[in-house]
Tab-separated table of C-alpha atoms and ligand atoms in Angstrom:
chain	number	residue	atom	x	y	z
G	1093	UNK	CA	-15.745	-25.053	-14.777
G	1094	UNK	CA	-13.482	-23.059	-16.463
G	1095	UNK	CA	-15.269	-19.735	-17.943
G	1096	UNK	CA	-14.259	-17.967	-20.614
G	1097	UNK	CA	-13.401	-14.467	-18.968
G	1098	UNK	CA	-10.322	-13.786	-16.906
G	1099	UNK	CA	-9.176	-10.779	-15.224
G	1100	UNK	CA	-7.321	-8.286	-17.097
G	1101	UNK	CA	-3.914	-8.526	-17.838
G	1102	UNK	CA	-1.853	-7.218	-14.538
G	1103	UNK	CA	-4.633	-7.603	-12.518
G	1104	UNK	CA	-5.515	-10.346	-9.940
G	1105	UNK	CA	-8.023	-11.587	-7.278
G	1106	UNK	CA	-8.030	-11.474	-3.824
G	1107	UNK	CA	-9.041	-14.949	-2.614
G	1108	UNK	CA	-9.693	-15.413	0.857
G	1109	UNK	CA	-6.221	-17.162	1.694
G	1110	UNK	CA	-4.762	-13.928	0.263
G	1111	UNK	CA	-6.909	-11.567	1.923
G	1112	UNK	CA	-6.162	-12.736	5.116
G	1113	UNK	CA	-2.478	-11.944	4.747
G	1114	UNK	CA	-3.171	-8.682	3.706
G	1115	UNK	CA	-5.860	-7.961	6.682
G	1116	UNK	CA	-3.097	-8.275	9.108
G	1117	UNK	CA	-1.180	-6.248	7.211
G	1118	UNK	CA	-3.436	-3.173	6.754
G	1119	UNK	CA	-4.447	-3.876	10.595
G	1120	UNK	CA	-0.918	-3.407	11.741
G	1121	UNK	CA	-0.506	-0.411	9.417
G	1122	UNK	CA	-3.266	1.657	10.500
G	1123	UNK	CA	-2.401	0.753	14.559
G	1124	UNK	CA	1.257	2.060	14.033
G	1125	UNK	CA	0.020	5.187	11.518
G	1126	UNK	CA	-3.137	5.889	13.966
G	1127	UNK	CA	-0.750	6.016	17.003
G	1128	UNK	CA	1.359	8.311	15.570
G	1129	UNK	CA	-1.522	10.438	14.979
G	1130	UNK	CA	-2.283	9.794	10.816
G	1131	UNK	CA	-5.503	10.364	10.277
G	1132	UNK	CA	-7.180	8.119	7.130
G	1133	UNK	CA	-8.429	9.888	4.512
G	1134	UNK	CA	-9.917	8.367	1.477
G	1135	UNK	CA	-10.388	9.730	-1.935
G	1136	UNK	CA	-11.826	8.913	-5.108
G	1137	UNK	CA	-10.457	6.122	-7.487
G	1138	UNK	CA	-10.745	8.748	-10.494
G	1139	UNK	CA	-9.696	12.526	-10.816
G	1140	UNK	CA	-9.441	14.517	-13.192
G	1141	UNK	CA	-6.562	14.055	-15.600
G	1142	UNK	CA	-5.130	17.132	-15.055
G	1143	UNK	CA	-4.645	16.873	-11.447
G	1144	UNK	CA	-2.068	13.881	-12.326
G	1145	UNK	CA	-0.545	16.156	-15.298
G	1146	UNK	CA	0.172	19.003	-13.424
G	1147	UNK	CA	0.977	17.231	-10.250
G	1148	UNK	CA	2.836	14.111	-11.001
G	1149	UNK	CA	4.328	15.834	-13.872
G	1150	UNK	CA	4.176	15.683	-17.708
G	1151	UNK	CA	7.555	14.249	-18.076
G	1152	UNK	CA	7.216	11.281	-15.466
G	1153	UNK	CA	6.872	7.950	-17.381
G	1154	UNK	CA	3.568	7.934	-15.284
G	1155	UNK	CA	1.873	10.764	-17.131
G	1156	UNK	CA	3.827	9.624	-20.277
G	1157	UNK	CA	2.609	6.327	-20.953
G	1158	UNK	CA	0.969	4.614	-17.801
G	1159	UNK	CA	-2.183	6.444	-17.186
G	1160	UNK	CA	-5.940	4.806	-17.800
G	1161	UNK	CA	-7.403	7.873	-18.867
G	1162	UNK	CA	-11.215	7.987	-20.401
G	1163	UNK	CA	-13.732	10.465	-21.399
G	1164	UNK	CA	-17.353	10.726	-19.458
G	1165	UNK	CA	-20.320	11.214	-20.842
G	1166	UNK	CA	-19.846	14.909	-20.217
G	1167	UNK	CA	-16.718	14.657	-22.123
G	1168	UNK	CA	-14.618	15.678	-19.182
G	1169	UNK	CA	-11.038	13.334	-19.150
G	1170	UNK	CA	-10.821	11.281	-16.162
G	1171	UNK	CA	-7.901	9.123	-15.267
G	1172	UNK	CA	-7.339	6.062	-12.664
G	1173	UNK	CA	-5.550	7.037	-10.014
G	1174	UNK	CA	-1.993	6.000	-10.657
G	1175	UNK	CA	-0.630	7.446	-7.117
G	1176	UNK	CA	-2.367	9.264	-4.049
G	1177	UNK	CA	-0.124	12.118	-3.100
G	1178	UNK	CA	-1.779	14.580	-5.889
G	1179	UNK	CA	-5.436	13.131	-4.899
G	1180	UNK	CA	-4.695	13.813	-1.106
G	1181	UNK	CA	-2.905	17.618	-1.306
G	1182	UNK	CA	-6.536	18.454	-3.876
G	1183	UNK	CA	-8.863	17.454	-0.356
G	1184	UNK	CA	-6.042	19.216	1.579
G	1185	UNK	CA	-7.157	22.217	-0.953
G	1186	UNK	CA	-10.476	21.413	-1.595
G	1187	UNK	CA	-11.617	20.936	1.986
G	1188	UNK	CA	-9.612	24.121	3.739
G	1189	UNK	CA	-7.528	21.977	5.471
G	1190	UNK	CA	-4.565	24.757	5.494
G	1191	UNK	CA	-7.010	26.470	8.114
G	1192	UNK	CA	-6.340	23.778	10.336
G	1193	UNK	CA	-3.747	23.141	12.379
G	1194	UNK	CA	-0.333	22.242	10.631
G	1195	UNK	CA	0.517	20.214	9.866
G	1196	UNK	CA	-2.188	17.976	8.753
G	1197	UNK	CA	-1.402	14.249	9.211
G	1198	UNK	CA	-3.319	12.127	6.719
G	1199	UNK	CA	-3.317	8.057	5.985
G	1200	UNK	CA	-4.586	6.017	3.028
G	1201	UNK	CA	-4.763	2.550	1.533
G	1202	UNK	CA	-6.371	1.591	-1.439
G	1203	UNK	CA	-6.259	0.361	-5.593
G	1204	UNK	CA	-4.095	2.349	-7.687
G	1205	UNK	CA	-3.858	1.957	-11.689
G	1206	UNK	CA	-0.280	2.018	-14.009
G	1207	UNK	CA	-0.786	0.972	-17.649
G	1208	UNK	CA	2.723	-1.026	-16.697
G	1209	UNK	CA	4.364	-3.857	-18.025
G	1210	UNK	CA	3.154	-6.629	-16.047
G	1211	UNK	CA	5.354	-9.030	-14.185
G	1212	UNK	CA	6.394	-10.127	-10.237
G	1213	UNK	CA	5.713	-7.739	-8.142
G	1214	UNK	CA	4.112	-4.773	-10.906
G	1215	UNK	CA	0.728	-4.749	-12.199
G	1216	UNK	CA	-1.878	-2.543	-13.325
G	1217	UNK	CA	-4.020	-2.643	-10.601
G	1218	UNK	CA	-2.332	-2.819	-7.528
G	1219	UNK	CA	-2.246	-1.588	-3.988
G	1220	UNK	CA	-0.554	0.734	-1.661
G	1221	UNK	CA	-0.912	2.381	1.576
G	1222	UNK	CA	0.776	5.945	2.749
G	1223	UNK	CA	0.786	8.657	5.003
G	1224	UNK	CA	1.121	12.146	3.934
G	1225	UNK	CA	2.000	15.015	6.442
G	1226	UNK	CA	1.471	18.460	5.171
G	1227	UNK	CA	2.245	22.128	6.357
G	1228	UNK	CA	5.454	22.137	7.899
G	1229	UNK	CA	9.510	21.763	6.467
G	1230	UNK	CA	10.535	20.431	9.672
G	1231	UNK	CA	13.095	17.925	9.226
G	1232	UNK	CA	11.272	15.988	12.434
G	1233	UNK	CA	8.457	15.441	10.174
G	1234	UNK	CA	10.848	13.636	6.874
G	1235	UNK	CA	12.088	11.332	9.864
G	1236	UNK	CA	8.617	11.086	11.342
G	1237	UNK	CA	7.209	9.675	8.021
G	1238	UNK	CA	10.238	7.390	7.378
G	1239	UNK	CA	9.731	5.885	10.853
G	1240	UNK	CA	6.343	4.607	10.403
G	1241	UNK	CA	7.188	2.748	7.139
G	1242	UNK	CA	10.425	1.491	8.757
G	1243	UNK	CA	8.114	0.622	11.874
G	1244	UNK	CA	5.338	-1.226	9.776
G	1245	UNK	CA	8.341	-3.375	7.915
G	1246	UNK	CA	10.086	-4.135	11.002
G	1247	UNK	CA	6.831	-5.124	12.820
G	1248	UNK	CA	5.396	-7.361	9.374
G	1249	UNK	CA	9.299	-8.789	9.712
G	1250	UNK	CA	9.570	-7.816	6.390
G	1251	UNK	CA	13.446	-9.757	5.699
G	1252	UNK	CA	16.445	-7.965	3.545
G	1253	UNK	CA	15.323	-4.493	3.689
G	1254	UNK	CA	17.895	-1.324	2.880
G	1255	UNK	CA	16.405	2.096	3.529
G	1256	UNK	CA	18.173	4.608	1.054
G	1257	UNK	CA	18.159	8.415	1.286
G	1258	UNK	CA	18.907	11.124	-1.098
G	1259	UNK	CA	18.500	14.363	-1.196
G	1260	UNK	CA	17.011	16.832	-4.088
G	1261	UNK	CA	17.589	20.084	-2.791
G	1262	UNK	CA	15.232	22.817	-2.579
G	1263	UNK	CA	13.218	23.876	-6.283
G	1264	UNK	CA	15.736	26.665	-6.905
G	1265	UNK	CA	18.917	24.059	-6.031
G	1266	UNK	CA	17.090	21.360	-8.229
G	1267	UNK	CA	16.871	23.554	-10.925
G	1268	UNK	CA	20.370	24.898	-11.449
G	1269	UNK	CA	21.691	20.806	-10.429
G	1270	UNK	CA	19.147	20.166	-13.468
G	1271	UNK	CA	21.094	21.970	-15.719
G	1272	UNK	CA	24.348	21.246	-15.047
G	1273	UNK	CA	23.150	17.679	-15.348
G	1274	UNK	CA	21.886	18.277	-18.781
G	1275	UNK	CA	25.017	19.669	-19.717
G	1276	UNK	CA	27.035	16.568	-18.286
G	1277	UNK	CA	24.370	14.443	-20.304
G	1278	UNK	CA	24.592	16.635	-24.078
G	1279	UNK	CA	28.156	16.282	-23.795
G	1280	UNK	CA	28.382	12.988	-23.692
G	1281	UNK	CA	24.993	12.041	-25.967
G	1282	UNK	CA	26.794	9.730	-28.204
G	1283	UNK	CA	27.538	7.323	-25.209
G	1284	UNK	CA	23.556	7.436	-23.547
G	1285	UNK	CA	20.708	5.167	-24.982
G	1286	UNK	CA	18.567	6.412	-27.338
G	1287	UNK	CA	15.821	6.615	-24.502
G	1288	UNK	CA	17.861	8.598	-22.248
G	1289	UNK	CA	19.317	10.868	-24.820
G	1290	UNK	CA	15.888	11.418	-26.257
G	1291	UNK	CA	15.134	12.562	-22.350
G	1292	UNK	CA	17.996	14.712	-21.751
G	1293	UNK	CA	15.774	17.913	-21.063
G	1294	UNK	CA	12.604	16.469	-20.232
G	1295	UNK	CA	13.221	14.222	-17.562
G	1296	UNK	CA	17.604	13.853	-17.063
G	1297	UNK	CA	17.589	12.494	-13.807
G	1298	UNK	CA	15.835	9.184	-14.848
G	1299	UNK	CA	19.447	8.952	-16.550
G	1300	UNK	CA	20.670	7.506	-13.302
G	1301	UNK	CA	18.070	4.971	-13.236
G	1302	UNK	CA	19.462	3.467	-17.038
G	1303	UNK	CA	20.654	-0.388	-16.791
G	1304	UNK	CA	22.533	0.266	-20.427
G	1305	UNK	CA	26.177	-0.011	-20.046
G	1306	UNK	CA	26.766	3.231	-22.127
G	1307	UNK	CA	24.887	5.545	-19.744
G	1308	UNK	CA	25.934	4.229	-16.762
G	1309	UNK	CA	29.379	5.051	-17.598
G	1310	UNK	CA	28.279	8.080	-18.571
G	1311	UNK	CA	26.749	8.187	-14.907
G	1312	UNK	CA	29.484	7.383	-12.858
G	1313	UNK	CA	31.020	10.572	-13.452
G	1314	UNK	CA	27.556	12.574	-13.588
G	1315	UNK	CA	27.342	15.389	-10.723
G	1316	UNK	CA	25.075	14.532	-8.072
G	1317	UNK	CA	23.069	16.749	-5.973
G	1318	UNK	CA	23.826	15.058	-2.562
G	1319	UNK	CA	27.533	16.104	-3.048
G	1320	UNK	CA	26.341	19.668	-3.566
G	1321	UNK	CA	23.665	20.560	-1.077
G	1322	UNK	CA	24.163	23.999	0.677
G	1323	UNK	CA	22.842	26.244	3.665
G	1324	UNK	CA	19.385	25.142	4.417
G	1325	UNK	CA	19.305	22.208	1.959
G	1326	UNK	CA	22.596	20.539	3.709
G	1327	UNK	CA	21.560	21.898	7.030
G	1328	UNK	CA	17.977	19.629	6.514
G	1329	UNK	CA	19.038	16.800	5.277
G	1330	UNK	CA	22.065	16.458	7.964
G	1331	UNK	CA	19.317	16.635	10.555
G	1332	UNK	CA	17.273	14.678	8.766
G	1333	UNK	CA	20.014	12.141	9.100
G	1334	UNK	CA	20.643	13.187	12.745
G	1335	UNK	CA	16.943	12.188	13.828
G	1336	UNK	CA	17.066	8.685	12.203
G	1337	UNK	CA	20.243	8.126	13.596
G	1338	UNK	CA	19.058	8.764	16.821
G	1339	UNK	CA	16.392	6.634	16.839
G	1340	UNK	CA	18.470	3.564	15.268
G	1341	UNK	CA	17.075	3.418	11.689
G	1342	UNK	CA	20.225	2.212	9.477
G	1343	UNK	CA	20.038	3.920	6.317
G	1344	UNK	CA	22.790	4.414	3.059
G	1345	UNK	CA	22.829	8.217	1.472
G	1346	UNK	CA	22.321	7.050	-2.367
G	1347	UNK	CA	23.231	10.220	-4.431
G	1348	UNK	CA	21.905	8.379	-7.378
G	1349	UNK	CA	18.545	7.806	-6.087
G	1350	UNK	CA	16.086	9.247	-8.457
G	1351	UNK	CA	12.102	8.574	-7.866
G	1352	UNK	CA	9.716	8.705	-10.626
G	1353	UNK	CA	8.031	11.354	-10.006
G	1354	UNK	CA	8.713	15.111	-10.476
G	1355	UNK	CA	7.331	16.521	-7.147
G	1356	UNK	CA	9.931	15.888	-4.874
G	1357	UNK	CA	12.302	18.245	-3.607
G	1358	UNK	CA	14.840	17.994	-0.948
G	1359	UNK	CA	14.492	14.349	0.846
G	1360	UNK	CA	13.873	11.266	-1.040
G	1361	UNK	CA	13.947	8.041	0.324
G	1362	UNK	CA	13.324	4.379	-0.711
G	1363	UNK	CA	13.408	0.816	1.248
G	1364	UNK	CA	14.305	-2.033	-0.668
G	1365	UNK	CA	14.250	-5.647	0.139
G	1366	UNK	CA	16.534	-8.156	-1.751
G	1367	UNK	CA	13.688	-10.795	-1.317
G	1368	UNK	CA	12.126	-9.115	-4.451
G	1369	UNK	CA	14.336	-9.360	-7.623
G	1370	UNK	CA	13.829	-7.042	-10.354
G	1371	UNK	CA	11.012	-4.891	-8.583
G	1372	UNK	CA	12.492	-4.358	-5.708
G	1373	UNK	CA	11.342	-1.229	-4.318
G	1374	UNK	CA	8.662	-2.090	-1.033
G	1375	UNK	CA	8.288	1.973	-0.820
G	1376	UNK	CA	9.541	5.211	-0.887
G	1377	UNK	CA	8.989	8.932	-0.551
G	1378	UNK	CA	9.919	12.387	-0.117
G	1379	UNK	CA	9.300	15.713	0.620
G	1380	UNK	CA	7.241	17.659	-2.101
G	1381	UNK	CA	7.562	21.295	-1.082
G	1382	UNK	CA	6.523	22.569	-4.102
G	1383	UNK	CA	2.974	20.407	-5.172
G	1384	UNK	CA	0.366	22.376	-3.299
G	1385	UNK	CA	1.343	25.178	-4.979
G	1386	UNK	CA	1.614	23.898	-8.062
G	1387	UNK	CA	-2.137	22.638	-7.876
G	1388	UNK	CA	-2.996	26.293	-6.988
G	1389	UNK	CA	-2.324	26.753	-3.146
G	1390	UNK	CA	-0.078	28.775	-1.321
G	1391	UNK	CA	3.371	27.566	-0.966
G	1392	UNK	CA	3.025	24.444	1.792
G	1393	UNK	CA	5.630	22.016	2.281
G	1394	UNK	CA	5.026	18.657	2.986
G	1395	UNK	CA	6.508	14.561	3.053
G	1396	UNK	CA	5.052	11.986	2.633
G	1397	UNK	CA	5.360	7.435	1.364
G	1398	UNK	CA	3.550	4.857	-0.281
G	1399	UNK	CA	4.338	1.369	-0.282
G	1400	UNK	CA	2.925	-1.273	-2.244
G	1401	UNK	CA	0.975	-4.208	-0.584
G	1402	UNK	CA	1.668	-6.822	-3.015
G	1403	UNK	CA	5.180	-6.005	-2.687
G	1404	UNK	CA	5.229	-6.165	1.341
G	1405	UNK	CA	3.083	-9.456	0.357
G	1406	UNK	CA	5.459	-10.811	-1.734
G	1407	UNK	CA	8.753	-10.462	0.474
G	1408	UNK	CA	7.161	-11.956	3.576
G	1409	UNK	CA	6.152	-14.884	1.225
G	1410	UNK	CA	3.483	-16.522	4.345
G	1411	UNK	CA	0.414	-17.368	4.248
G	1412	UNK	CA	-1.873	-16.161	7.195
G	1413	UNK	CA	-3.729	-19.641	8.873
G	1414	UNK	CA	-7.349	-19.586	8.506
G	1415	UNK	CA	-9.155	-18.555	11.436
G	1416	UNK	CA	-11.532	-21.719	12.237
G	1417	UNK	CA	-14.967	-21.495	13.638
G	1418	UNK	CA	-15.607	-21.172	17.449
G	1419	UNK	CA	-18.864	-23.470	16.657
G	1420	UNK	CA	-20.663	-24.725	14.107
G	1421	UNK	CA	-24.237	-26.223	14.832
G	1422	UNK	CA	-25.511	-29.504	13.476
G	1423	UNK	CA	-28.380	-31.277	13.329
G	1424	UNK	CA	-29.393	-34.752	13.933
G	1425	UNK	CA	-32.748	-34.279	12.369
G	1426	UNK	CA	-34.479	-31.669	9.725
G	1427	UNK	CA	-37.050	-30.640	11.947
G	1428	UNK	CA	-34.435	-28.830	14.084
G	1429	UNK	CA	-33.203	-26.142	10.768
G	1430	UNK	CA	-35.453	-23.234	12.876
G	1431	UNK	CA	-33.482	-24.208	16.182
G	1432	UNK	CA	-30.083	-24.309	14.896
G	1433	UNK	CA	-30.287	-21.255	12.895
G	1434	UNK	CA	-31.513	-19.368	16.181
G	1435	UNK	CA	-28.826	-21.052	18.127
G	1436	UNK	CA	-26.014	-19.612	15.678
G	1437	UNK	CA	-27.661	-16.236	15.337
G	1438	UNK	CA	-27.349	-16.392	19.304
G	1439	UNK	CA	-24.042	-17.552	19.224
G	1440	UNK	CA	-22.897	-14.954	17.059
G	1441	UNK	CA	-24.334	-12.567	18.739
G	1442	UNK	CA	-22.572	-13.551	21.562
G	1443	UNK	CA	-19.412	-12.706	19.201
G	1444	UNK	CA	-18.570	-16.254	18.893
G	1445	UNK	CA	-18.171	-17.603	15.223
G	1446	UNK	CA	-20.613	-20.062	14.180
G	1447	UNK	CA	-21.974	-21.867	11.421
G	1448	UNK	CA	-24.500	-23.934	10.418
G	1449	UNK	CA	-24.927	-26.207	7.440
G	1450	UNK	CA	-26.550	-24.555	4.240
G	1451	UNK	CA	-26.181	-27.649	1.690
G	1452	UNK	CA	-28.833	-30.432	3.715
G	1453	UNK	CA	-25.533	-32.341	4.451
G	1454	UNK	CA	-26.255	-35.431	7.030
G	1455	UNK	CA	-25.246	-35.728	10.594
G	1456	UNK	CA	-22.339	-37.387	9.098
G	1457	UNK	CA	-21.521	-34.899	6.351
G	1458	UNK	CA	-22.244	-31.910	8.544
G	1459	UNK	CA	-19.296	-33.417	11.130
G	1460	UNK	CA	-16.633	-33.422	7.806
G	1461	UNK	CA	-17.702	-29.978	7.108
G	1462	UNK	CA	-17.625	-28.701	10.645
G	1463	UNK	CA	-14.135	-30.219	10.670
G	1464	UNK	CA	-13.219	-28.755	7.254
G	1465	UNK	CA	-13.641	-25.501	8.678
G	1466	UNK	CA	-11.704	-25.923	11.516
G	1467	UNK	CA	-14.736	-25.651	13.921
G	1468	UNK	CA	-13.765	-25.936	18.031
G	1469	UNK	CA	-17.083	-27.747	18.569
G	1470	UNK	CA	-20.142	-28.695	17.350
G	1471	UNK	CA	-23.700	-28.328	18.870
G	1472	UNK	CA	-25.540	-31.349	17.568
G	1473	UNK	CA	-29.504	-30.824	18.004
G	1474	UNK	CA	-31.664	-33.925	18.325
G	1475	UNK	CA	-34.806	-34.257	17.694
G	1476	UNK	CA	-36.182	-34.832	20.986
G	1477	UNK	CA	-35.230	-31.421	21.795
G	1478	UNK	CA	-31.729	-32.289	23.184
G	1479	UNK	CA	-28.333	-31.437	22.153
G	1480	UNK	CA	-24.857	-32.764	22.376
G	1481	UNK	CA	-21.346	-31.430	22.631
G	1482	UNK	CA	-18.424	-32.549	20.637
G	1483	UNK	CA	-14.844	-30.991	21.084
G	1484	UNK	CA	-13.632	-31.401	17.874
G	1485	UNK	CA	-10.321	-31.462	19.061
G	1486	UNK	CA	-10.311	-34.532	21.223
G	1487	UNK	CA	-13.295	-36.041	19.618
G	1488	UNK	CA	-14.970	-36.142	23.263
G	1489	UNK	CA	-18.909	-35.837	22.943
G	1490	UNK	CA	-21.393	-35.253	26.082
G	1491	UNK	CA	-24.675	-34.341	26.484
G	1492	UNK	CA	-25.592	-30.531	26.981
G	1493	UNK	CA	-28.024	-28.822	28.754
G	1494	UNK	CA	-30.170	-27.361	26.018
G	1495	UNK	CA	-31.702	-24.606	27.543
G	1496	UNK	CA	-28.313	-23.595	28.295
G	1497	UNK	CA	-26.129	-24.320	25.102
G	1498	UNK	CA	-24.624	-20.589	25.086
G	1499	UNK	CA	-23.708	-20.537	28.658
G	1500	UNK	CA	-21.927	-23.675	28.368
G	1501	UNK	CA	-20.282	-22.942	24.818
G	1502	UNK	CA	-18.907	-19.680	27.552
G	1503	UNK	CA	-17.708	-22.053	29.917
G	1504	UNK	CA	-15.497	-24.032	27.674
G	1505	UNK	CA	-14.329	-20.632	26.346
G	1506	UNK	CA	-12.726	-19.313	29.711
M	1064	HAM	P1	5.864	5.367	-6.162
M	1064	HAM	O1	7.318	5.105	-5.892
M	1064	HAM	O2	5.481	5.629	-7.539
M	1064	HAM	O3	5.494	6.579	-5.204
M	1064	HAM	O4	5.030	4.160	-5.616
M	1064	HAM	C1	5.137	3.742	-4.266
M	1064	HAM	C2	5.166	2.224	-4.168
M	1064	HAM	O5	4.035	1.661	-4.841
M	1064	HAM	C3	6.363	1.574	-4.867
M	1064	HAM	O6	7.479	1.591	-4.014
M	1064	HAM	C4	5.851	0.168	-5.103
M	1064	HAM	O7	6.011	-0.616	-3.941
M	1064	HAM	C5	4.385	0.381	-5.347
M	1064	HAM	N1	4.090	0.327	-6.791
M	1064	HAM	C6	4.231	1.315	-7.697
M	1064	HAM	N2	3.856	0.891	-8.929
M	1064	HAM	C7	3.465	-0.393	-8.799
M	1064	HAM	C8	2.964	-1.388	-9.688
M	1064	HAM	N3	2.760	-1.138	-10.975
M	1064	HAM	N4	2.670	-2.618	-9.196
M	1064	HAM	C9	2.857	-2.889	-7.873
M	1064	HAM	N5	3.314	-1.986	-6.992
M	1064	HAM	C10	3.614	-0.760	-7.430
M	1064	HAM	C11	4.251	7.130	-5.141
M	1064	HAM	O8	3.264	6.644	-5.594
M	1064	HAM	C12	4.217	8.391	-4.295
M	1064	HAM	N6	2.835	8.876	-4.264
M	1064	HAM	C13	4.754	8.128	-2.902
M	1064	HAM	C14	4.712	9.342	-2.048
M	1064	HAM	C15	3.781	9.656	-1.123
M	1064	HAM	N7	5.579	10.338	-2.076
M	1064	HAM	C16	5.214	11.263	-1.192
M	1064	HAM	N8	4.125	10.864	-0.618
C-alpha cells in the first residue's frame, strides 16, 4: 500500500518504536535541566528572517545557504528556525526578561530547519534541545551549562564522547585575532581551497574547519586564539577550566575549534562521540556576550548548548521496549461491547492501561491481540454476566468476581 508521496528529502517520521526512545530521552533531559533550575521556554517555529541575519550572522554558512525562508501573504520574509539561541534572547527582549532576576535560566526542545545536505546523522528537519542562561559573565555559569549536557550524556550512557573547549576571546580580542588570521590566510592564498580563500574576510575561522590538504597545512601554522588569551579573557577561561576540573568533567582545550556560528565569544565548547562518523558533533556551545545587543538590547552576556536528538539517538543505537498493556478486556459475547468499554474506561481511570478490541475480533482473535500487545491480563466478559481472569504470563485463567473486577485487577498489582 505503497502511496505515492514521501516525506521530503532530509526529513523523517517518528514511528512509535522511535518515539519511545526519544521520550526517555527528553524525560531525562528536562529532570536534569529542571533541577538545575532551567526553566522551558518555547518559541515559534518561524521568525522573522532578520532575526537569524543579524543574529546568527550573514557570513555563517547558515544564513548563507541553509535557511527555508518564504514570503507571507503580507509580504513580510519569514524563515524556519534553523537554531534557537537568536529565537530565545528576542523573548528574553521581547518579554522584559532583563527586569528579572539575572540571570535568566531558560530550556527548550523542539524541530529546527537547515537546507543541508542530507545524510547520517544531518537533515533538514531535525531536532535539538538546549538551555540558555542569560545575564551574567560568570565563568560558574559556562561550567554550569556544560555540566548539564555532560550530565544528560553520561546519564543516556551516551558511549565515546570527548568534550572539547576553546576559547574566542572577548569581541575586541576576536577582532584583532581576526585580523591577524586574515593576514596569515592572504599570505598564503595560493595554498587554501578556492572556498576558503574566497572566505578569507568574511568568515576566516571556518579555515580551520577545511578537510583539503592545502589549507590544513596552511593551518597548522595559523595563530590561534587559545594561545593568545589575556587578562580577563585568560583569567575566564582558566576558571572556566578550574570549575570543570573540579567537578571531574574530562575535557581537551582544542585551539582549532571553530563553531558555525558568529555569536560566540570567549568559551566554545563541543562533545563529540566517535560512535557517529562523519557528523560527529552530539552538541556544543558557547558564550555569546555580544547577541543581545546586537538584536537591540543592552550589552548582556550569556552561554548557552544545543544538542541534536537524532544525534544522541543515533550513538546510543537502542531501541526503547514497548511498554505492554496492564489489561486489555475481552469479550466472550457481543452483547457485552457496553460492559467492556465501561470496564476499560474504569480501568484507566484507575491509571491502569487497558484496551479493548476495536476490529470485532473473536474470543480467540481478541486473546492473539491482547498478547500482541503485550497485555498482563485479560478480563474476559461472558455473557451471563460473569468474567474471567487470565495472566497472560502463565496462561493461568480463574473466575473473577464481577462486581469487583477493578479491585481484583489492584490486588494482582501490589
Ligand atoms: P549548532 O552547533 O549549530 O549550535 O547545533 C547544535 C547541534 O544541533 C549540533 O551539535 C548537532 O548535534 C545538531 N544539528 C545541527 N544541525 C543539524 C542537522 N542538520 N541535522 C541534525 N542535527 C543537527 C546551535 O544551534 C546553537 N544555537 C547552540 C547554542 C546554544 N549556542 C549557545 N546556545
Amino acid at each position: 500500500m505503497a502511496s505515492k508521496f514521501q516525506a521530503p528529502r532530509g526529513t523523517f517520521d517518528i514511528l512509535p518504536e522511535a518515539a519511545r526512545s526519544r521520550g526517555r530521552l527528553e524525560g531525562a533531559a528536562a529532570a536534569i535541566f529542571a533541577r538545575a533550575g532551567y526553566e522551558p521556554i518555547a518559541t515559534p517555529v518561524f521568525e522573522d528572517t532578520a532575526l537569524f541575519e543579524r543574529g546568527v550572522g550573514q557570513s555563517t554558512d547558515i544564513v548563507r545557504k541553509e535557511m527555508f525562508t518564504f514570503e507571507d501573504k503580507g509580504e513580510r520574509s519569514l524563515t524556519l528556525r534553523p537554531e534557537g539561541t537568536a529565537s530565545v534572547c528576542r523573548a528574553y527582549l521581547e518579554h522584559g526578561m532583563h527586569k528579572q532576576a539575572q540571570p535568566v535560566k531558560l530550556s527548550y526542545l523542539g524541530p529546527f530547519f537547515r537546507h543541508e545536505r542530507p545524510q547520517a546523522g544531518r537533515y533538514r528537519q531535525f531536532h535539538q534541545l538546549g538551555i540558555e542562561c542569560i545575564g551574567t559573565d560568570s565563568p560558574l555559569a559556562d561550567a554550569e551549562v556544560i555540566m548539564q549536557l555532560s550530565d544528560l550524556l553520561a546519564e543516556l550512557g551516551v558511549p565515546g564522547v570527548e568534550l572539547r573547549l576553546g576559547s574566542l576571546g572577548s569581541l575586541e580580542a576576536r577582532r584583532a585575532y581576526l585580523e591577524e588570521l586574515k593576514a596569515h590566510l592572504h599570505a598564503h592564498e595560493a595554498e587554501l581551497s578556492k572556498d576558503v580563500r574566497e572566505r578569507i574576510d568574511i568568515n576566516p575561522l571556518r579555515a580551520f574547519d577545511a578537510d583539503d590538504e592545502g589549507t590544513q597545512g596552511v593551518m597548522a601554522s595559523a595563530p590561534t586564539i587559545v594561545g593568545r588569551l589575556e587578562g580577563e579573557d585568560a583569567e575566564h577561561f582558566e576558571a572556566v577550566k578550574s570549575l570543570l576540573d573540579a567537578a571531574g568533567i574530562a575535557y581537551v582545550v582544542d585551539p582549532t575549534l571553530v563553531r558555525g556560528l558568529d555569536y560566540y565569544t570567549r568559551t566554545i565548547f563541543s562533545f563529540v562521540c566517535d560512535a557517529l562518523g562523519a557528523q560527529s558533533e552530539i552538541g556544543g556551545g558557547g558564550r555569546y556576550d555580544g547577541l543581545i545587543e546586537q538584536l537591540g538590547g543592552a550589552p548582556t552576556p550569556a552561554v548557552g548548548f544545543a544538542a541534536g536528538i537524532e544525534r544522541i539517538l543515533l550513538a546510543l543505537d537502542e531501541e526503547e521496549p514497548a511498554a505492554g498493556r496492564d489489561a486489555f478486556v475481552a469479550i466472550a459475547d457481543p452483547s457485552q461491547r457496553e460492559r467492556a468499554m465501561a470496564l476499560a474506561v474504569e480501568l484507566r481511570h484507575a491509571g491502569l492501561s487497558a484496551e479493548v478490541d476495536l476490529a470485532g475480533r473473536g474470543l480467540k482473535g481478541q486473546l492473539k491481540h491482547a498478547d500482541r500487545l503485550g497485555a498482563r491480563r485479560v478480563l474476559i466478559l461472558e455473557a451471563d454476566g460473569g468474567a474471567q481472569l487470565r495472566d497472560m504470563e502463565t496462561g493461568e485463567q480463574r473466575p473473577a468476581n464481577p462486581g469487583k473486577l477493578l479491585d481484583e485487577m489492584k490486588e494482582r498489582d501490589s
